[in-house]
Amino acid sequence: MIVNEQVAIDHGLKKDEYEKICELLKRTPNITELGIFSAMWNEHCSYKSSRFHLKNLPTKGKNVIQGPGENAGVIDIGDNDAIVFKIESHNHPSFIEPYQGAATGVGGIMRDVFTMGARPIANLNSIHFGSPQHKKTKNLLRGVVHGIGGYGNCMGVPTIAGQTSFDESYNGNILVNAMTLGLVKKDKIFYSKAAGLGKPVIYVGSKTGRDGIHGASMASASFDEKIEEKKPTVQVGDPFTEKLLLEACLELMSGDSIIAIQDMGAAGLTSSSIEMASKGNLGIEINLNKVPCRESKMTPYEIMLSESQERMLIVLENGKEEQAKKIFDKWNLDFAVIGKTTKSKKIELFFNEEKVADIPVDTLVENSPMYDRKWKKAKLPKKIKVKKEQFKDLKVINVLNKILSNPNVCSKEWIWQQYDHTVMGDTIQKPGGDAGVVRVHGTEKAVAASVDSSAVYCWAHPLSGGKQIVCESWRNLISVGAKPIAITNCLNFGSPENEDNMGEFVECVQGLGEASAYLNFPVVSGNVSFYNQTKEVGIKPTPAIGGVGLIQNYKNMITMDLKQSENIVLVIGKTEGHLEQSLFLREILNEKNGPPPEINLFNEKNNGETILKLIDKNFIKSAHDVSLGGILTALSKMCIKGKKGVTLKKPNYLISKFEYLFGEDQGRYIVEIEQSDYKEVAKILEKNSVHYDEIGTVNDSELIIDDKSKVSIDDLIKSHTIWLTNYMSK
């Protein structure tokens, strides 16, 4: 094929980008070289629209071993143990082919983790679908859930937590974000930086096929009416092969053979070889005839751009080839020496004894485009004056039942029951709590992890929304008794070429960075997913935050289920009755305008750290953060989990009961304590300047709001669990 400007545009490149390629090469690229540039310079691989802003995020901390720039982030949890973790998107593939898209998303993120020498110990996910009434939603949900479960279950890795939401903005572009945690010894972490000259470059894993070609480019484009034509770009996964690959790689890693290792994810052999060469300031020479292929007559273009799954690229020490081959032969996996490191600082590809590509590495990485795109600053929406007469016909119990059965609040048990959450035997807090928790095998330590997002708040005001979602992650970890350590993020937005969308991204990142820095909660890995839109209509901005924290002794872990009658229930943090952008205002009063709740970072940090002090002193029996749906929703979930009721008291300051019960003020927790500890707890809270309300006592059977408003636990359970089960059974 003759390469020209139109061919370049068909590959997703802009006219000026093609001109820059010709200038850098001082010639016209051939089709293989153009394919390589299109893969490395697309949004998914180059971060060309986001790098300028991401560099301002806080990425260092006393527990951070590896921040952004590697396959995953790494944090120190003591005793020579480290946690490797990352979250990544697989949005476009999952909309096109939900089972395989979601499955390979899980497989890809697990490879990112075990590539660094870590054994995966937990999976999480953040999945977002269109309106439940939309014709595609149910099938997409079913396919995605089955794909996540199918791959993770076969790998023998528990899925311990997740988040699911529904919003019409995802009708034409669902989001599937997958997260994995792995455990590794600090002195056995592996990196992707190639080193040394003449070192053998090894291909291992599955054979290369024609599936997934242009997968990375597809992920950097908007959808249109020709979406079905993109199915061949979706990768096909095989979890059983990945399990073999995991065990083989970990066995090889137990020795001293590996110099560098990189999984073949987005852009396949192209990105893995170029990233290794770039980090090592080396060249790599590859003989494409030696790449194991499962289809006949594959071209160099196809081999380099295939995103066939379950593959790795390794740089070995000289003389270790036979030793390594024996390991991969034992696990019945392909093993081939396909090239070597060179001093050329180029990617040089040979096929049928001809050089088919000759590209300086720096043209693909250091010289890749970086845009400071135009963006619009969002205005803080005007406050909504809610009139008291709007409440007069409302009954608290009716409102509560409606909120508990809302698709974004209701129990997601139908989903997580399809995931194996106990395999490996170390899961000590299952899905359905504030965070999932797994023991560090053979120790008293436990690791907590959660995934959160807040599209509504970010849509209303991206700067506030960015702060909020970091704080939400912080609170979820605190609520199970974990000290928050670090986060990973998956930033899902519309087209960066749209100034409004780009503004949402920029301000969201600013808010995220501000909160992370203040809370000492650094960002150690992440992913940006742009072009989440169909026909120029983008999704609500949806940053997903995966938070990780440490519990020094797993016996001190806290759950949200109420424990004992006559215990006192406190709300930690000030309630001012913020209703704008609350679920109450949107779903009950049909008002979608107004600002999101304010974020007070001092209070977030102070309240959270004080809660941890109370947990350390064994004062807190159960805890749950207050988020979507406000105090009464959070309290109802605690009642449901513990099959206990609460007799509420009126707060000691004037505020409408609907504002108090359903407002979504931030920085708040509900905690259960014993009556005998009340004075000491109050003393600690007051000493630390933490506001609290005593709002009730635990009882055995019902949630009693006042003399006229009460509901049994069985009825709460019914309201909370029935919607999703009924929806998926029809």
XYZ file of C-alpha atoms in Angstrom:
730
model
C 0.000 0.000 0.000
C 1.233 3.466 -0.935
C 1.204 5.741 2.107
C -0.171 9.235 1.732
C -1.994 11.833 3.786
C -5.402 10.160 3.395
C -4.052 6.777 4.500
C -2.608 8.478 7.574
C -5.946 10.126 8.345
C -7.650 6.728 7.957
C -5.247 5.518 10.673
C -6.496 8.175 13.091
C -3.625 10.628 12.564
C -4.138 14.331 11.912
C -2.724 16.016 8.813
C -0.093 17.914 10.810
C 0.864 14.740 12.685
C 1.484 12.942 9.416
C 3.599 15.852 8.223
C 5.586 15.695 11.461
C 6.218 11.958 10.950
C 7.573 12.574 7.458
C 9.753 15.373 8.835
C 11.139 13.226 11.672
C 11.898 10.310 9.351
C 13.042 12.630 6.552
C 10.984 10.412 4.231
C 7.524 8.937 3.752
C 6.892 5.998 6.099
C 5.892 2.641 4.690
C 2.601 1.071 5.777
C 4.137 -0.891 8.660
C 5.892 2.197 9.977
C 2.723 4.265 9.608
C 0.807 1.638 11.576
C 3.421 1.810 14.336
C 3.230 5.615 14.494
C -0.585 5.552 14.520
C -0.523 3.143 17.466
C 2.113 4.973 19.492
C 0.737 8.436 18.781
C -2.914 7.719 19.486
C -4.532 9.073 22.610
C -4.649 5.721 24.367
C -0.888 5.127 24.207
C 0.657 8.603 24.033
C -1.598 10.561 26.443
C -1.037 13.451 24.035
C -3.973 15.504 25.323
C -3.550 14.685 29.004
C 0.217 14.565 29.733
C 0.420 18.326 30.092
C -2.026 18.241 33.007
C -1.257 14.851 34.550
C 2.318 15.906 35.342
C 0.949 18.169 38.084
C -0.535 15.319 40.112
C 1.176 14.378 43.412
C 2.898 11.042 42.815
C 5.390 10.692 45.670
C 4.984 9.636 49.295
C 6.842 7.827 52.038
C 5.204 4.530 51.057
C 5.553 4.952 47.286
C 8.079 2.630 45.645
C 6.978 3.214 42.046
C 4.726 5.944 40.742
C 3.294 6.498 37.240
C 5.396 5.449 34.259
C 5.537 1.691 34.815
C 2.996 -1.032 34.196
C 1.505 -0.349 37.634
C 2.149 1.598 40.825
C 3.875 0.021 43.830
C 3.531 0.866 47.532
C 5.421 -0.356 50.581
C 3.285 -2.063 53.269
C 6.169 -3.097 55.527
C 8.027 -6.341 56.273
C 9.512 -6.412 52.734
C 5.958 -6.649 51.318
C 4.648 -4.388 48.575
C 1.335 -3.969 46.800
C 1.272 -3.471 43.033
C -1.953 -1.984 41.665
C -3.583 -0.159 38.792
C -6.970 0.567 37.225
C -7.506 0.730 33.474
C -10.366 1.225 31.035
C -11.748 -1.154 28.437
C -14.725 0.980 27.495
C -15.031 0.859 23.735
C -14.371 -2.893 23.381
C -16.973 -3.633 26.068
C -19.666 -1.650 24.276
C -18.929 -3.385 20.984
C -18.582 -6.910 22.407
C -19.465 -6.825 26.135
C -18.281 -10.297 27.192
C -14.886 -10.269 25.477
C -14.381 -6.554 26.029
C -14.837 -6.870 29.788
C -12.993 -10.188 30.008
C -9.887 -8.930 28.217
C -10.006 -5.754 30.298
C -9.654 -7.928 33.407
C -6.961 -10.022 31.757
C -5.009 -6.957 30.680
C -4.960 -5.313 34.087
C -3.864 -8.562 35.742
C -0.952 -8.811 33.289
C 0.069 -5.243 34.169
C 0.353 -6.388 37.770
C 2.085 -9.741 37.428
C 4.467 -8.290 34.828
C 6.034 -6.532 37.822
C 6.525 -9.781 39.692
C 3.380 -9.619 41.821
C 0.860 -12.392 42.258
C -2.642 -10.925 41.808
C -4.621 -11.132 45.059
C -7.747 -9.097 44.311
C -9.789 -7.613 41.481
C -12.191 -4.671 41.567
C -14.229 -2.886 38.929
C -16.129 0.315 38.176
C -18.833 -0.219 35.536
C -21.306 2.318 34.182
C -24.312 1.716 31.961
C -27.005 3.732 30.243
C -30.552 4.238 31.447
C -32.180 0.970 32.572
C -34.944 1.716 30.048
C -32.532 1.867 27.124
C -32.868 -1.132 24.801
C -29.191 -2.132 25.041
C -28.572 -1.676 28.754
C -29.696 -5.041 30.088
C -27.742 -7.109 27.562
C -24.657 -4.951 27.991
C -24.843 -5.330 31.766
C -25.282 -9.093 31.513
C -22.418 -9.477 29.051
C -19.999 -7.285 31.001
C -20.709 -8.982 34.338
C -20.322 -12.425 32.799
C -17.078 -11.327 31.116
C -15.590 -9.951 34.346
C -16.617 -13.026 36.292
C -15.645 -15.465 33.572
C -12.057 -14.233 33.330
C -11.400 -13.461 36.996
C -12.983 -16.688 38.241
C -10.943 -18.807 35.838
C -7.758 -17.050 36.950
C -8.552 -17.866 40.570
C -8.403 -14.229 41.694
C -11.199 -12.929 43.962
C -13.273 -9.898 42.986
C -13.624 -8.103 46.323
C -15.339 -4.800 45.555
C -16.787 -2.675 42.811
C -19.182 0.012 41.772
C -22.047 0.058 39.290
C -24.063 3.047 38.110
C -26.714 3.867 35.523
C -27.096 7.158 33.664
C -28.506 8.059 30.271
C -25.208 9.689 29.298
C -23.745 6.161 28.955
C -26.475 4.996 26.552
C -24.079 5.075 23.616
C -20.811 4.506 25.456
C -20.616 2.332 28.567
C -17.598 2.389 30.887
C -15.770 -0.711 32.075
C -12.816 0.031 34.376
C -10.913 -2.916 35.860
C -8.508 -2.824 38.805
C -6.105 -5.420 40.197
C -3.957 -5.628 43.322
C -0.936 -7.887 43.524
C 1.463 -8.858 46.315
C 5.229 -8.916 45.813
C 8.396 -8.883 47.872
C 10.152 -5.523 47.617
C 13.372 -7.149 46.419
C 11.593 -9.061 43.615
C 9.922 -6.216 41.729
C 10.472 -6.281 37.960
C 10.503 -3.320 35.595
C 10.203 -2.725 31.859
C 13.491 -0.855 31.300
C 15.703 -2.745 28.855
C 19.429 -2.775 29.623
C 22.610 -4.109 28.040
C 23.576 -4.659 24.394
C 23.060 -7.851 22.439
C 20.628 -9.206 25.012
C 18.050 -11.681 23.681
C 14.480 -10.390 23.276
C 11.997 -13.150 24.038
C 8.375 -13.627 23.018
C 6.283 -15.820 25.369
C 2.636 -16.794 25.813
C -0.037 -17.263 23.172
C 0.444 -17.113 19.437
C -0.268 -13.903 17.549
C -3.475 -13.676 15.526
C -5.427 -11.037 13.672
C -7.733 -10.209 16.609
C -7.452 -6.786 18.171
C -5.651 -5.069 15.305
C -6.185 -1.328 15.735
C -7.652 -1.900 19.205
C -5.704 1.005 20.696
C -6.655 3.282 17.819
C -10.298 2.309 18.170
C -10.111 3.236 21.854
C -9.017 6.723 20.773
C -11.994 7.408 18.510
C -15.637 8.316 18.900
C -18.428 5.911 18.021
C -20.746 6.360 15.049
C -23.440 4.350 13.261
C -20.754 1.979 11.920
C -19.963 0.602 15.372
C -20.634 -3.019 14.390
C -17.796 -2.818 11.873
C -15.375 -2.380 14.791
C -15.953 -5.868 16.246
C -12.756 -7.296 14.694
C -10.784 -4.756 16.737
C -11.958 -6.382 20.004
C -9.467 -8.796 21.517
C -10.381 -12.379 22.389
C -9.249 -13.619 25.781
C -8.319 -17.039 27.153
C -8.045 -16.966 30.969
C -6.734 -20.517 31.158
C -3.742 -19.555 29.026
C -3.215 -16.436 31.123
C -3.171 -18.582 34.259
C -0.388 -20.661 32.714
C 1.428 -17.491 31.677
C 1.162 -16.100 35.215
C 2.669 -19.213 36.771
C 5.411 -19.489 34.147
C 6.422 -15.834 34.521
C 6.488 -16.027 38.321
C 8.613 -19.187 38.112
C 11.088 -17.460 35.785
C 11.062 -14.413 38.068
C 12.191 -16.519 41.003
C 15.604 -16.712 39.349
C 18.006 -14.115 37.957
C 17.323 -14.382 34.215
C 15.103 -11.366 33.548
C 16.484 -7.915 32.744
C 13.142 -6.380 31.714
C 9.606 -7.565 31.083
C 6.560 -5.935 29.500
C 3.121 -7.289 28.710
C 1.707 -6.902 25.208
C -1.386 -4.853 25.885
C -2.588 -1.893 23.833
C -0.747 -1.846 20.473
C 0.713 -5.285 21.219
C 4.271 -5.982 20.125
C 4.631 -2.365 18.979
C 4.168 -0.672 22.340
C 5.903 -3.358 24.407
C 9.124 -3.296 22.353
C 9.229 0.476 21.970
C 8.523 1.213 25.636
C 11.266 -1.165 26.742
C 13.740 0.364 24.302
C 12.778 3.932 25.202
C 13.163 3.443 28.947
C 16.545 1.803 28.433
C 17.754 4.334 25.833
C 18.488 1.405 23.525
C 17.450 -0.001 20.199
C 15.675 -3.305 19.559
C 15.989 -5.465 16.465
C 13.206 -7.988 15.776
C 12.912 -10.762 13.181
C 9.164 -10.955 12.593
C 9.471 -14.376 10.951
C 10.284 -15.750 14.402
C 7.102 -14.400 16.060
C 4.753 -17.353 16.751
C 1.608 -16.794 14.654
C -1.614 -18.808 14.669
C -2.783 -17.550 11.270
C -1.057 -17.957 7.937
C 0.447 -15.211 5.819
C 0.328 -12.540 8.493
C 2.033 -9.362 7.350
C 4.542 -7.318 9.380
C 1.815 -4.687 9.823
C -0.565 -7.273 11.296
C 2.053 -8.884 13.526
C 3.122 -5.561 15.030
C -0.394 -4.196 15.600
C -2.168 -7.344 16.756
C -3.529 -7.170 20.286
C -3.875 -10.893 20.755
C -3.999 -11.563 24.461
C -1.860 -13.465 26.966
C 1.551 -12.448 25.564
C 4.739 -11.035 27.117
C 7.994 -9.590 25.867
C 11.125 -10.259 27.938
C 14.749 -9.148 27.753
C 16.921 -11.945 29.171
C 20.486 -12.203 30.337
C 22.720 -13.878 27.771
C 22.919 -17.633 28.133
C 19.615 -17.947 29.990
C 17.513 -18.798 26.937
C 17.442 -22.568 27.364
C 16.687 -22.352 31.062
C 13.796 -19.987 30.364
C 12.528 -22.103 27.461
C 12.269 -25.170 29.702
C 9.972 -23.272 32.054
C 7.632 -22.118 29.281
C 7.689 -25.542 27.622
C 6.626 -27.045 30.950
C 3.619 -24.708 31.030
C 2.855 -25.480 27.355
C 3.397 -21.890 26.193
C 5.111 -20.510 23.133
C 8.690 -19.355 23.600
C 10.748 -17.717 20.879
C 13.907 -15.629 20.656
C 12.721 -12.958 18.230
C 15.395 -10.314 18.495
C 18.088 -8.530 20.487
C 18.899 -5.191 22.075
C 21.142 -2.866 20.056
C 22.959 0.448 20.400
C 21.087 1.903 17.391
C 18.309 3.519 19.495
C 15.966 2.376 16.723
C 13.193 -0.146 16.254
C 14.406 -2.247 13.358
C 12.083 -4.900 11.962
C 13.019 -7.648 9.522
C 10.689 -9.912 7.539
C 11.669 -12.411 4.829
C 15.245 -11.086 5.132
C 14.150 -7.536 4.304
C 14.163 -4.549 6.645
C 10.496 -3.532 6.808
C 10.744 -0.804 9.468
C 13.523 1.487 10.644
C 12.327 4.054 13.184
C 14.299 6.016 15.809
C 12.708 5.254 19.180
C 12.659 8.882 20.279
C 10.432 9.813 17.310
C 7.809 7.459 18.693
C 8.050 8.439 22.368
C 9.895 11.671 23.217
C 8.783 13.344 19.980
C 5.196 12.168 20.146
C 2.653 15.006 20.134
C 1.735 16.756 23.384
C -1.129 19.194 23.245
C -2.129 21.949 25.623
C -5.642 21.998 24.233
C -8.049 24.877 24.613
C -10.493 24.429 27.464
C -13.353 26.267 29.125
C -13.481 26.912 32.822
C -16.694 25.687 34.427
C -18.835 28.091 36.410
C -20.092 27.051 39.810
C -23.860 26.647 39.340
C -26.157 28.972 41.245
C -27.694 27.607 44.424
C -31.240 26.280 44.285
C -33.708 27.639 46.789
C -35.735 24.636 47.893
C -39.037 25.818 49.271
C -40.487 24.173 52.353
C -43.835 23.613 50.618
C -42.077 21.213 48.234
C -41.721 18.866 51.220
C -45.263 19.058 52.541
C -46.704 16.080 50.639
C -43.642 13.900 51.105
C -43.476 11.051 53.569
C -40.035 10.081 54.838
C -40.608 6.325 54.530
C -41.878 6.622 50.948
C -38.864 8.724 50.024
C -36.505 6.262 51.700
C -38.024 3.263 49.908
C -37.721 5.034 46.574
C -34.075 5.929 47.173
C -33.137 2.462 48.436
C -34.603 0.920 45.280
C -32.939 3.454 42.969
C -30.649 1.660 40.457
C -27.640 3.617 41.739
C -28.285 2.801 45.405
C -29.891 -0.638 45.360
C -28.044 -3.814 46.275
C -25.724 -5.069 43.521
C -25.711 -8.585 44.912
C -26.985 -9.967 41.580
C -23.696 -8.746 40.112
C -21.158 -9.736 42.727
C -22.693 -13.156 43.343
C -21.399 -14.042 39.874
C -17.846 -13.261 40.912
C -15.763 -15.584 43.036
C -14.880 -13.349 45.987
C -13.467 -15.970 48.364
C -11.012 -17.938 46.228
C -7.453 -17.954 47.709
C -9.051 -17.914 51.172
C -7.851 -14.458 52.213
C -10.917 -12.291 51.561
C -12.166 -11.011 54.916
C -14.580 -8.339 53.686
C -16.676 -9.255 50.667
C -18.374 -6.960 48.136
C -21.183 -4.855 49.514
C -19.222 -2.962 52.191
C -17.329 0.326 52.037
C -14.197 -1.425 50.795
C -13.039 -4.962 50.067
C -10.376 -6.367 52.391
C -7.897 -9.226 51.892
C -5.376 -10.582 54.357
C -1.712 -10.551 53.458
C -1.291 -14.297 53.545
C 0.632 -15.605 56.506
C 0.644 -12.255 58.351
C -1.660 -10.190 60.554
C -1.817 -7.412 57.944
C -4.723 -6.787 55.604
C -5.075 -4.605 52.526
C -8.270 -2.657 51.863
C -9.317 -1.403 48.436
C -12.283 0.441 46.990
C -13.359 1.925 43.664
C -15.470 5.080 43.501
C -16.675 7.617 40.959
C -18.984 10.601 40.975
C -20.115 11.631 37.519
C -22.990 13.787 38.760
C -20.826 15.971 41.004
C -18.139 16.271 38.300
C -20.731 17.207 35.709
C -22.124 19.928 37.988
C -18.688 21.324 38.833
C -15.600 19.341 37.788
C -13.177 20.957 40.252
C -15.383 20.105 43.229
C -16.193 16.690 41.773
C -12.508 15.829 41.409
C -11.903 16.645 45.054
C -14.993 14.776 46.169
C -14.156 11.479 44.562
C -10.702 11.362 46.166
C -12.306 12.106 49.536
C -14.936 9.423 48.945
C -12.169 6.869 48.398
C -10.417 8.115 51.546
C -13.612 7.727 53.606
C -14.344 4.240 52.312
C -10.918 3.019 53.416
C -11.209 4.765 56.777
C -14.615 3.133 57.308
C -13.104 -0.371 57.339
C -10.261 0.685 59.632
C -7.564 1.062 56.961
C -4.972 3.801 56.799
C -5.201 5.215 53.234
C -1.882 5.000 51.359
C -2.295 5.739 47.653
C -4.675 5.824 44.717
C -4.900 4.864 41.081
C -7.227 6.643 38.688
C -9.096 5.961 35.483
C -10.233 9.244 33.947
C -13.154 8.746 31.547
C -14.138 11.773 29.454
C -15.500 12.826 26.072
C -13.461 14.272 23.206
C -10.510 16.432 24.268
C -11.021 18.386 21.049
C -14.213 19.787 22.573
C -13.375 22.758 24.823
C -16.129 21.975 27.326
C -15.049 18.334 27.632
C -11.411 19.335 27.926
C -12.338 21.849 30.606
C -14.088 19.105 32.569
C -10.927 17.007 32.368
C -8.528 19.808 33.337
C -10.523 20.980 36.345
C -11.312 17.462 37.478
C -7.588 16.652 37.472
C -6.898 19.884 39.377
C -9.436 18.918 42.039
C -8.115 15.375 42.200
C -4.575 16.644 42.622
C -5.495 19.185 45.292
C -7.312 16.598 47.424
C -4.633 13.933 46.932
C -1.886 16.327 47.986
C -3.758 17.558 51.069
C -4.635 14.050 52.255
C -1.142 12.646 51.529
C -2.885 10.204 49.239
C -0.644 10.159 46.121
C -1.537 8.952 42.639
C 0.788 6.065 41.729
C -0.773 4.796 38.499
C -3.657 5.409 36.189
C -5.216 5.631 32.780
C -6.984 8.262 30.658
C -9.875 7.308 28.406
C -10.997 10.061 26.023
C -13.522 10.017 23.184
C -16.219 8.353 25.260
C -19.046 9.599 23.105
C -21.308 8.743 20.215
C -22.002 11.237 17.430
C -20.453 14.138 19.362
C -22.542 13.456 22.482
C -20.193 12.720 25.370
C -20.640 10.966 28.683
C -20.777 12.797 31.981
C -17.177 13.233 33.171
C -16.432 10.090 35.156
C -13.148 9.847 37.045
C -12.889 6.482 38.792
C -10.598 6.348 41.819
C -9.162 3.125 43.182
C -7.925 3.609 46.731
C -5.639 1.260 48.698
C -5.029 1.251 52.439
C -3.430 -0.908 55.126
C -4.839 -2.497 58.288
C -1.929 -3.490 60.531
C -3.958 -6.211 62.261
C -6.893 -7.639 60.337
C -8.703 -8.343 63.621
C -9.228 -4.587 63.921
C -11.128 -4.417 60.641
C -14.493 -2.629 60.848
C -17.695 -3.632 59.055
C -20.869 -1.626 58.482
C -23.397 -4.035 60.039
C -24.948 -2.822 63.294
C -23.885 -5.055 66.182
C -25.816 -4.681 69.417
C -29.087 -3.254 70.724
C -28.789 -0.206 73.020
C -25.540 0.865 71.379
C -25.360 4.563 70.480
C -25.289 5.786 66.862
C -23.329 8.947 66.030
C -22.967 11.002 62.876
C -19.380 12.228 62.645
C -19.028 15.487 60.691
C -21.301 18.497 60.335
C -24.642 18.196 58.536
C -25.866 21.394 56.903
C -28.482 19.814 54.665
C -26.929 20.231 51.208
C -29.557 18.972 48.762
C -28.312 20.307 45.406
C -27.124 17.437 43.151
C -28.314 14.999 45.809
C -30.182 11.881 44.842
C -33.145 13.244 46.820
C -33.369 16.430 44.773
C -32.808 14.685 41.439
C -35.105 11.701 41.930
C -37.761 12.983 44.320
C -38.130 16.654 43.321
C -36.820 16.231 39.744
C -34.370 19.112 40.128
C -31.037 18.531 38.382
C -29.413 21.953 38.732
C -27.330 23.537 41.446
C -23.796 23.100 42.815
C -22.418 19.878 44.309
C -21.650 19.816 48.046
C -18.616 21.761 49.201
C -15.431 19.925 50.075
C -13.595 20.964 53.235
C -10.273 19.155 53.009
C -9.288 20.018 56.575
C -12.459 18.396 57.901
C -12.040 15.388 55.606
C -8.543 14.738 56.904
C -9.268 15.567 60.525
C -12.501 13.552 60.696
C -10.913 10.534 59.036
C -7.793 10.520 61.195
C -9.911 10.885 64.334
C -12.057 7.916 63.283
C -8.864 5.838 62.957
C -7.838 6.882 66.483
C -11.211 5.685 67.802
C -10.825 2.402 65.916
C -7.337 1.917 67.361
C -8.843 2.279 70.857
C -11.536 -0.304 69.968
C -14.387 2.178 70.484
C -16.079 1.753 67.105
C -18.229 -1.331 66.570
C -19.482 -0.499 63.076
C -18.983 2.337 60.620
C -20.187 3.516 57.240
C -19.442 6.678 55.306
C -22.320 8.977 54.357
C -22.504 9.490 50.606
C -25.217 9.038 47.974
C -28.651 9.391 49.563
C -27.442 10.969 52.814
C -27.706 9.899 56.454
C -30.910 7.878 56.287
C -29.745 5.861 53.272
C -26.406 5.066 54.926
C -28.097 4.145 58.185
C -30.604 1.910 56.382
C -27.757 -0.044 54.778
C -26.212 -0.563 58.212
C -29.579 -1.822 59.470
C -29.907 -4.190 56.505
C -26.389 -5.589 56.948
C -26.775 -6.153 60.671
C -30.514 -7.004 60.644
C -30.880 -4.481 63.451
C -32.964 -1.312 63.713
C -32.288 2.202 65.003
C -34.482 4.552 67.005
C -33.627 8.039 65.742
C -33.442 11.244 67.760
C -33.990 14.718 66.370
C -30.724 16.622 65.860
C -30.088 19.370 68.377
C -30.044 22.163 65.814
C -32.726 23.433 63.492
C -32.833 21.987 60.007
C -35.583 20.449 57.884
C -35.806 16.687 58.435
C -35.554 16.052 54.678
C -32.420 18.189 54.447
C -30.946 16.475 57.488
C -31.836 12.930 56.485
C -31.123 13.102 52.733
C -28.596 15.937 52.297
C -25.232 14.899 50.885
C -22.813 17.031 52.916
C -19.319 15.559 52.676
C -16.785 14.376 55.251
C -19.308 12.388 57.323
C -19.458 8.921 58.857
C -22.044 7.011 60.862
C -20.496 5.020 63.720
C -21.830 2.674 66.367
C -20.368 2.759 69.889
C -21.222 1.200 73.236
C -23.039 3.373 75.786
C -20.251 2.874 78.303
C -17.756 4.426 75.860
C -19.827 7.488 74.989
C -18.128 9.962 77.333
C -14.623 8.930 76.292
C -15.515 8.994 72.601
C -17.133 12.431 72.968
C -14.006 13.658 74.767
C -11.735 12.510 71.902
C -14.008 14.010 69.241
C -14.169 17.337 71.059
C -10.418 17.377 71.678
C -9.869 16.936 67.926
C -12.509 19.568 67.041
C -14.698 17.037 65.259
C -18.416 17.809 65.057
C -20.765 14.950 65.966
C -24.482 14.338 66.453
C -25.934 11.628 68.634
C -28.800 10.517 66.417
C -30.118 7.306 67.925
C -29.777 3.917 69.564
C -29.722 0.458 68.053
C -32.812 -1.734 68.468
C -33.686 -5.265 67.371
C -36.337 -4.874 64.734
C -37.106 -1.597 62.966
C -35.925 1.791 61.811
C -37.948 4.305 63.820
C -37.697 7.853 62.498
C -40.492 9.278 64.636
C -43.841 8.197 66.072
C -45.457 8.228 62.628
C -42.562 6.967 60.547
C -41.118 3.512 61.053
C -40.191 0.596 58.840
C -39.234 -3.023 59.533
C -35.863 -4.413 58.596
C -37.532 -6.942 56.278
C -39.191 -4.105 54.371
C -35.884 -2.247 54.117
C -34.249 -5.386 52.725
C -37.052 -5.784 50.206
C -36.756 -2.164 49.004
C -32.984 -2.456 48.720
C -32.703 -5.806 46.941
C -35.687 -6.197 44.663
C -34.950 -3.806 41.782
C -31.859 -5.345 40.163
C -33.057 -8.929 40.634
C -36.385 -8.123 38.988
C -34.737 -6.078 36.236
C -32.378 -8.870 35.205
C -35.028 -11.605 35.439
C -37.358 -10.000 32.880
